[in-house]
């Protein structure tokens, strides 16, 4: 997976203990690729923000913190929202400027795919498929809108 350029460094460092806390609290084994990504980029803003797939342009504003944070969006807070809506199959890792969250699917039928939660779109199922793998998503992030 390509290395991203950090534009704004996190005020918190994501530690292995944070990931262990999340896994223990929510009884989920996070994929290694997601854990490794969060340990480097959790809470940061990267220079590479744009992902284009066909006619769709997606924009990442921030990579999430892991543990709930009173100031910033977090993997934990958004995941709790997913649980409220009975959706247990997506792990949020980033948000766009409007607050839509990008997710790593842990559902057996779509494992490893990236989906965006357009929670305020009015759709019955607000989750939209973005791409076939997390690695593809990260590897194709660019600094410029394409």
XYZ file of N, CA, C and O in Angstrom:
584
model
N 0.853 -1.171 0.000
C 0.000 0.000 0.000
C 0.900 1.236 0.000
O 1.904 1.264 0.695
N 0.482 2.259 -0.757
C 1.335 3.436 -0.871
C 1.351 4.249 0.419
O 0.405 4.213 1.214
N 2.432 4.965 0.594
C 2.587 5.855 1.736
C 1.947 7.188 1.391
O 2.193 7.746 0.322
N 1.127 7.705 2.297
C 0.476 8.989 2.085
C 1.290 10.099 2.738
O 2.066 9.846 3.667
N 1.104 11.320 2.273
C 1.809 12.492 2.827
C 0.908 13.150 3.862
O -0.227 13.531 3.545
N 1.408 13.284 5.065
C 0.613 13.888 6.140
C 0.666 15.403 6.015
O 1.741 15.998 6.003
N -0.520 16.013 5.902
C -0.632 17.463 5.805
C -0.726 18.079 7.198
O -0.052 19.044 7.502
N -1.599 17.519 8.022
C -1.766 17.984 9.402
C -1.628 16.780 10.306
O -2.345 15.799 10.185
N -0.672 16.860 11.217
C -0.378 15.772 12.147
C -1.452 15.726 13.231
O -1.986 16.738 13.647
N -1.736 14.547 13.687
C -2.702 14.336 14.752
C -2.219 14.950 16.061
O -1.034 14.948 16.354
N -3.164 15.448 16.840
C -2.789 15.912 18.181
C -2.726 14.746 19.149
O -2.219 14.858 20.241
N -3.276 13.606 18.727
C -3.184 12.357 19.482
C -2.467 11.343 18.605
O -2.691 11.295 17.412
N -1.664 10.527 19.200
C -1.079 9.417 18.478
C -1.969 8.202 18.713
O -2.368 7.944 19.841
N -2.288 7.483 17.644
C -3.049 6.248 17.809
C -2.063 5.173 18.240
O -1.049 4.940 17.583
N -2.347 4.566 19.350
C -1.474 3.547 19.929
C -2.077 2.161 19.754
O -3.304 2.028 19.609
N -1.256 1.126 19.788
C -1.804 -0.238 19.729
C -2.860 -0.482 20.809
O -3.833 -1.204 20.579
N -2.702 0.158 21.966
C -3.680 -0.003 23.051
C -5.054 0.544 22.652
O -6.080 0.053 23.100
N -5.077 1.604 21.838
C -6.348 2.169 21.381
C -7.084 1.164 20.493
O -8.299 0.983 20.609
N -6.333 0.531 19.615
C -6.922 -0.469 18.724
C -7.384 -1.679 19.521
O -8.481 -2.194 19.309
N -6.574 -2.097 20.477
C -6.957 -3.227 21.335
C -8.225 -2.899 22.117
O -9.116 -3.735 22.246
N -8.324 -1.676 22.619
C -9.529 -1.218 23.323
C -10.747 -1.352 22.416
O -11.795 -1.870 22.826
N -10.632 -0.855 21.178
C -11.748 -0.913 20.236
C -12.146 -2.358 19.967
O -13.338 -2.703 20.016
N -11.170 -3.202 19.704
C -11.450 -4.609 19.406
C -12.109 -5.311 20.591
O -13.066 -6.075 20.421
N -11.621 -5.055 21.782
C -12.165 -5.688 22.984
C -13.571 -5.171 23.295
O -14.485 -5.948 23.562
N -13.735 -3.865 23.233
C -15.021 -3.246 23.557
C -16.122 -3.698 22.608
O -17.241 -3.992 23.036
N -15.804 -3.772 21.319
C -16.831 -4.081 20.314
C -16.751 -5.507 19.779
O -17.478 -5.865 18.860
N -15.871 -6.303 20.392
C -15.738 -7.729 20.051
C -15.556 -7.942 18.543
O -16.253 -8.727 17.915
N -14.585 -7.183 18.000
C -14.262 -7.222 16.576
C -12.757 -7.398 16.433
O -11.990 -6.757 17.150
N -12.361 -8.230 15.507
C -10.945 -8.342 15.139
C -10.755 -7.489 13.893
O -11.235 -7.844 12.819
N -10.094 -6.339 14.048
C -9.865 -5.472 12.898
C -8.837 -6.105 11.969
O -7.876 -6.725 12.432
N -9.005 -5.936 10.666
C -8.017 -6.452 9.713
C -6.666 -5.788 9.927
O -6.596 -4.593 10.246
N -5.593 -6.541 9.761
C -4.245 -6.012 9.976
C -3.973 -4.775 9.136
O -3.375 -3.817 9.622
N -4.417 -4.772 7.884
C -4.155 -3.633 7.005
C -4.809 -2.361 7.557
O -4.234 -1.275 7.469
N -5.976 -2.481 8.143
C -6.645 -1.325 8.729
C -5.945 -0.880 10.009
O -5.757 0.316 10.236
N -5.527 -1.825 10.831
C -4.792 -1.483 12.058
C -3.504 -0.736 11.729
O -3.207 0.296 12.338
N -2.751 -1.261 10.773
C -1.486 -0.630 10.376
C -1.729 0.786 9.847
O -0.982 1.713 10.169
N -2.770 0.957 9.056
C -3.116 2.265 8.509
C -3.454 3.239 9.646
O -2.975 4.373 9.665
N -4.291 2.810 10.583
C -4.718 3.694 11.671
C -3.558 4.071 12.589
O -3.506 5.193 13.094
N -2.617 3.162 12.794
C -1.459 3.484 13.641
C -0.595 4.591 13.035
O 0.006 5.376 13.762
N -0.570 4.688 11.725
C 0.224 5.721 11.059
C -0.585 6.996 10.840
O -0.105 8.097 11.096
N -1.828 6.858 10.366
C -2.578 8.021 9.893
C -3.771 8.421 10.762
O -4.407 9.444 10.490
N -4.099 7.651 11.782
C -5.258 7.961 12.617
C -5.213 9.377 13.157
O -4.237 9.790 13.753
N -6.277 10.143 12.921
C -6.376 11.515 13.405
C -5.683 12.544 12.529
O -5.717 13.727 12.830
N -5.087 12.118 11.447
C -4.340 13.036 10.576
C -5.169 13.465 9.374
O -6.180 12.868 9.056
N -4.671 14.476 8.709
C -5.191 14.890 7.406
C -4.047 14.664 6.420
O -2.914 15.054 6.688
N -4.357 14.022 5.304
C -3.319 13.716 4.325
C -3.431 14.646 3.119
O -4.478 15.229 2.856
N -2.329 14.767 2.386
C -2.315 15.562 1.152
C -3.174 14.880 0.085
O -3.821 15.542 -0.709
N -3.144 13.556 0.066
C -3.923 12.786 -0.900
C -5.342 12.641 -0.355
O -5.548 11.962 0.633
N -6.286 13.298 -1.022
C -7.654 13.382 -0.511
C -8.714 12.853 -1.458
O -9.842 12.636 -1.054
N -8.392 12.714 -2.738
C -9.410 12.464 -3.757
C -9.320 11.066 -4.333
O -8.239 10.582 -4.646
N -10.480 10.448 -4.484
C -10.580 9.132 -5.106
C -11.673 9.222 -6.165
O -12.809 9.608 -5.866
N -11.325 8.876 -7.396
C -12.282 8.913 -8.496
C -12.559 7.503 -8.969
O -11.629 6.721 -9.189
N -13.827 7.178 -9.119
C -14.249 5.879 -9.644
C -15.398 6.146 -10.598
O -16.494 6.533 -10.165
N -15.129 5.986 -11.892
C -16.147 6.301 -12.886
C -16.523 7.767 -12.773
O -15.657 8.629 -12.661
N -17.815 8.061 -12.720
C -18.244 9.460 -12.616
C -18.199 10.010 -11.186
O -18.444 11.192 -10.966
N -17.888 9.149 -10.223
C -17.927 9.555 -8.813
C -16.578 10.057 -8.319
O -15.555 9.413 -8.525
N -16.616 11.200 -7.658
C -15.432 11.753 -7.007
C -15.697 11.755 -5.509
O -16.703 12.306 -5.046
N -14.816 11.118 -4.751
C -14.932 11.077 -3.295
C -13.787 11.892 -2.711
O -12.688 11.912 -3.253
N -14.058 12.548 -1.602
C -13.074 13.424 -0.969
C -12.953 13.062 0.504
O -13.956 13.043 1.225
N -11.739 12.771 0.918
C -11.478 12.473 2.338
C -10.982 13.747 3.005
O -10.036 14.364 2.516
N -11.607 14.110 4.081
C -11.146 15.274 4.835
C -10.153 14.846 5.916
O -9.056 15.358 5.984
N -10.558 13.896 6.744
C -9.732 13.472 7.874
C -9.788 11.967 8.065
O -10.849 11.363 7.906
N -8.670 11.398 8.448
C -8.640 10.017 8.928
C -9.061 10.103 10.395
O -8.643 11.013 11.123
N -9.893 9.186 10.825
C -10.480 9.247 12.161
C -9.498 8.878 13.270
O -8.568 8.110 13.060
N -9.757 9.422 14.462
C -9.144 8.900 15.667
C -9.790 7.551 15.924
O -10.888 7.293 15.443
N -9.181 6.702 16.733
C -9.788 5.409 17.038
C -10.768 5.559 18.193
O -11.947 5.241 18.063
N -10.293 6.073 19.332
C -11.144 6.195 20.517
C -11.964 7.474 20.454
O -11.558 8.463 19.858
N -13.121 7.420 21.102
C -14.008 8.581 21.130
C -13.257 9.802 21.643
O -12.473 9.720 22.583
N -13.495 10.937 20.982
C -12.781 12.176 21.280
C -13.822 13.294 21.359
O -14.677 13.388 20.482
N -13.763 14.129 22.398
C -14.789 15.173 22.533
C -14.691 16.270 21.467
O -15.641 17.003 21.247
N -13.566 16.379 20.788
C -13.354 17.460 19.829
C -13.469 16.995 18.379
O -13.942 17.723 17.515
N -13.040 15.785 18.095
C -12.948 15.310 16.712
C -13.759 14.038 16.498
O -14.051 13.306 17.432
N -14.064 13.779 15.220
C -14.753 12.536 14.866
C -13.851 11.350 15.174
O -12.628 11.454 15.102
N -14.461 10.226 15.502
C -13.673 9.047 15.834
C -14.312 7.782 15.282
O -15.518 7.725 15.049
N -13.479 6.776 15.102
C -13.944 5.464 14.681
C -14.987 4.953 15.673
O -16.042 4.451 15.285
N -14.708 5.107 16.947
C -15.603 4.594 17.981
C -16.969 5.284 17.948
O -18.009 4.619 17.968
N -17.001 6.610 17.875
C -18.280 7.336 17.901
C -19.128 6.988 16.685
O -20.337 6.762 16.803
N -18.508 6.929 15.507
C -19.271 6.620 14.293
C -19.724 5.162 14.313
O -20.857 4.856 13.943
N -18.862 4.261 14.781
C -19.259 2.856 14.863
C -20.450 2.683 15.805
O -21.372 1.920 15.515
N -20.474 3.419 16.908
C -21.627 3.372 17.817
C -22.904 3.787 17.080
O -23.965 3.219 17.299
N -22.794 4.789 16.209
C -23.938 5.207 15.404
C -24.398 4.109 14.474
O -25.596 3.881 14.301
N -23.440 3.382 13.875
C -23.797 2.251 13.016
C -24.556 1.200 13.822
O -25.533 0.626 13.340
N -24.110 0.937 15.044
C -24.777 -0.058 15.894
C -26.205 0.380 16.210
O -27.117 -0.438 16.248
N -26.384 1.672 16.418
C -27.717 2.211 16.701
C -28.665 1.890 15.548
O -29.833 1.583 15.755
N -28.144 1.970 14.327
C -28.952 1.659 13.148
C -28.869 0.196 12.759
O -29.251 -0.185 11.670
N -28.331 -0.629 13.647
C -28.247 -2.088 13.476
C -27.328 -2.515 12.337
O -27.516 -3.555 11.734
N -26.339 -1.694 12.018
C -25.411 -2.079 10.964
C -24.056 -2.378 11.597
O -23.358 -1.486 12.032
N -23.718 -3.644 11.654
C -22.514 -4.088 12.330
C -21.376 -4.403 11.364
O -20.332 -4.836 11.787
N -21.586 -4.196 10.080
C -20.636 -4.705 9.107
C -19.641 -3.731 8.535
O -18.892 -4.086 7.633
N -19.624 -2.492 9.025
C -18.714 -1.493 8.466
C -17.895 -0.832 9.570
O -18.441 -0.402 10.582
N -16.589 -0.721 9.319
C -15.697 -0.057 10.267
C -15.273 1.276 9.669
O -14.562 1.314 8.662
N -15.675 2.400 10.259
C -15.318 3.706 9.711
C -13.828 3.999 9.900
O -13.253 3.673 10.932
N -13.217 4.615 8.882
C -11.808 4.987 9.009
C -11.527 6.432 8.619
O -10.479 6.974 8.957
N -12.453 7.092 7.920
C -12.240 8.477 7.501
C -13.589 9.145 7.266
O -14.619 8.473 7.166
N -13.575 10.491 7.182
C -14.783 11.249 6.871
C -14.483 12.252 5.766
O -13.327 12.620 5.543
N -15.556 12.706 5.102
C -15.405 13.796 4.147
C -15.777 15.102 4.845
O -16.097 15.101 6.043
N -15.745 16.211 4.121
C -15.995 17.506 4.747
C -17.429 17.659 5.244
O -17.690 18.475 6.121
N -18.351 16.876 4.709
C -19.737 16.930 5.161
C -20.059 15.948 6.270
O -21.171 15.909 6.774
N -19.089 15.114 6.644
C -19.290 14.160 7.727
C -19.641 12.752 7.290
O -19.803 11.872 8.129
N -19.802 12.516 5.969
C -20.034 11.145 5.521
C -18.808 10.326 5.846
O -17.679 10.779 5.682
N -19.027 9.103 6.317
C -17.896 8.274 6.734
C -17.584 7.198 5.709
O -18.454 6.599 5.134
N -16.264 6.996 5.526
C -15.749 5.940 4.660
C -15.462 4.731 5.535
O -14.914 4.867 6.631
N -15.841 3.547 5.029
C -15.833 2.344 5.847
C -15.161 1.165 5.176
O -15.273 0.978 3.964
N -14.510 0.362 5.995
C -13.935 -0.924 5.608
C -15.005 -1.959 5.924
O -15.435 -2.073 7.067
N -15.448 -2.700 4.910
C -16.474 -3.713 5.145
C -15.863 -4.958 5.777
O -14.853 -5.474 5.309
N -16.514 -5.437 6.838
C -16.117 -6.712 7.443
C -17.215 -7.757 7.236
O -17.167 -8.832 7.814
N -18.184 -7.423 6.374
C -19.240 -8.384 6.040
C -18.632 -9.475 5.163
O -17.822 -9.182 4.279
N -19.007 -10.728 5.371
C -18.427 -11.818 4.577
C -18.572 -11.620 3.066
O -17.646 -11.897 2.311
N -19.707 -11.121 2.619
C -19.947 -10.977 1.182
C -19.230 -9.786 0.544
O -19.131 -9.699 -0.682
N -18.717 -8.863 1.354
C -18.041 -7.680 0.801
C -16.757 -7.349 1.559
O -16.287 -6.214 1.523
N -16.183 -8.344 2.210
C -15.018 -8.126 3.076
C -13.902 -7.375 2.344
O -13.510 -7.734 1.245
N -13.416 -6.319 2.993
C -12.288 -5.550 2.469
C -12.677 -4.430 1.530
O -11.844 -3.599 1.176
N -13.936 -4.389 1.122
C -14.377 -3.316 0.230
C -14.530 -2.006 1.008
O -14.677 -2.003 2.231
N -14.517 -0.894 0.267
C -14.736 0.418 0.868
C -16.131 0.900 0.478
O -16.522 0.836 -0.692
N -16.852 1.370 1.479
C -18.205 1.885 1.314
C -18.292 3.249 2.004
O -17.627 3.475 3.018
N -19.113 4.133 1.484
C -19.343 5.424 2.127
C -20.767 5.430 2.680
O -21.699 4.938 2.040
N -20.912 5.965 3.884
C -22.207 6.079 4.551
C -22.737 7.487 4.321
O -22.293 8.439 4.958
N -23.690 7.605 3.398
C -24.332 8.889 3.098
C -25.573 9.008 3.989
O -26.707 9.036 3.515
N -25.327 9.064 5.294
C -26.370 8.936 6.301
C -27.497 9.959 6.179
O -28.603 9.698 6.608
N -27.240 11.115 5.627
C -28.280 12.140 5.542
C -28.829 12.302 4.113
O -29.421 13.316 3.779
N -28.660 11.267 3.299
C -29.081 11.340 1.895
C -30.574 11.061 1.697
O -31.106 11.286 0.622
N -31.222 10.538 2.731
C -32.628 10.196 2.610
C -32.865 8.802 2.054
O -34.007 8.349 1.968
N -31.800 8.125 1.682
C -31.918 6.764 1.149
C -32.235 5.784 2.274
O -31.771 5.945 3.399
N -32.997 4.737 1.947
C -33.296 3.707 2.933
C -32.016 3.004 3.374
O -31.812 2.740 4.551
N -31.155 2.690 2.400
C -29.834 2.127 2.695
C -28.803 3.155 2.250
O -28.522 3.283 1.059
N -28.249 3.921 3.198
C -27.351 5.012 2.819
C -25.935 4.582 2.443
O -25.135 5.409 2.018
N -25.607 3.281 2.579
C -24.250 2.829 2.259
C -24.096 2.647 0.753
O -24.890 1.969 0.115
N -23.060 3.292 0.189
C -22.779 3.231 -1.241
C -21.412 2.604 -1.459
O -20.428 3.006 -0.825
N -21.351 1.638 -2.362
C -20.100 0.983 -2.717
C -19.155 2.010 -3.348
O -19.556 2.779 -4.211
N -17.892 1.997 -2.909
C -16.880 2.902 -3.463
C -15.872 2.130 -4.298
O -15.639 2.464 -5.455
N -15.256 1.098 -3.730
C -14.292 0.305 -4.504
C -14.084 -1.072 -3.883
O -14.473 -1.310 -2.746
N -13.430 -1.939 -4.656
C -13.320 -3.357 -4.317
C -12.380 -3.670 -3.164
O -12.498 -4.724 -2.557
N -11.442 -2.779 -2.851
C -10.535 -3.081 -1.742
C -10.007 -1.805 -1.088
O -9.903 -0.749 -1.723
N -9.664 -1.932 0.168
C -9.079 -0.837 0.925
C -7.756 -0.408 0.292
O -7.488 0.783 0.148
N -6.955 -1.379 -0.111
C -5.669 -1.079 -0.740
C -5.853 -0.286 -2.027
O -5.128 0.671 -2.287
N -6.847 -0.689 -2.848
C -7.130 0.057 -4.084
C -7.510 1.489 -3.754
O -7.078 2.434 -4.417
N -8.334 1.667 -2.732
C -8.769 3.001 -2.339
C -7.571 3.866 -1.951
O -7.393 4.965 -2.478
N -6.749 3.370 -1.056
C -5.591 4.146 -0.585
C -4.604 4.381 -1.724
O -4.111 5.503 -1.914
N -4.319 3.359 -2.503
C -3.339 3.485 -3.590
C -3.764 4.468 -4.670
O -2.920 4.978 -5.400
N -5.056 4.730 -4.785
C -5.551 5.631 -5.820
C -5.985 6.990 -5.303
O -6.580 7.777 -6.048
N -5.698 7.300 -4.030
C -5.942 8.638 -3.541
C -4.947 9.585 -4.205
O -3.763 9.262 -4.346
N -5.419 10.764 -4.608
C -4.554 11.760 -5.250
C -4.709 13.114 -4.565
O -5.683 13.354 -3.846
N -3.757 14.001 -4.835
C -3.815 15.357 -4.288
C -4.747 16.259 -5.071
O -5.226 17.241 -4.554
N -4.968 15.920 -6.310
C -5.795 16.740 -7.207
C -7.105 16.044 -7.518
O -7.154 14.829 -7.612
N -8.148 16.839 -7.725
C -9.418 16.295 -8.217
C -9.201 15.862 -9.653
O -8.625 16.600 -10.438
N -9.608 14.656 -9.997
C -9.473 14.183 -11.387
C -10.791 14.267 -12.113
O -11.810 14.099 -11.620
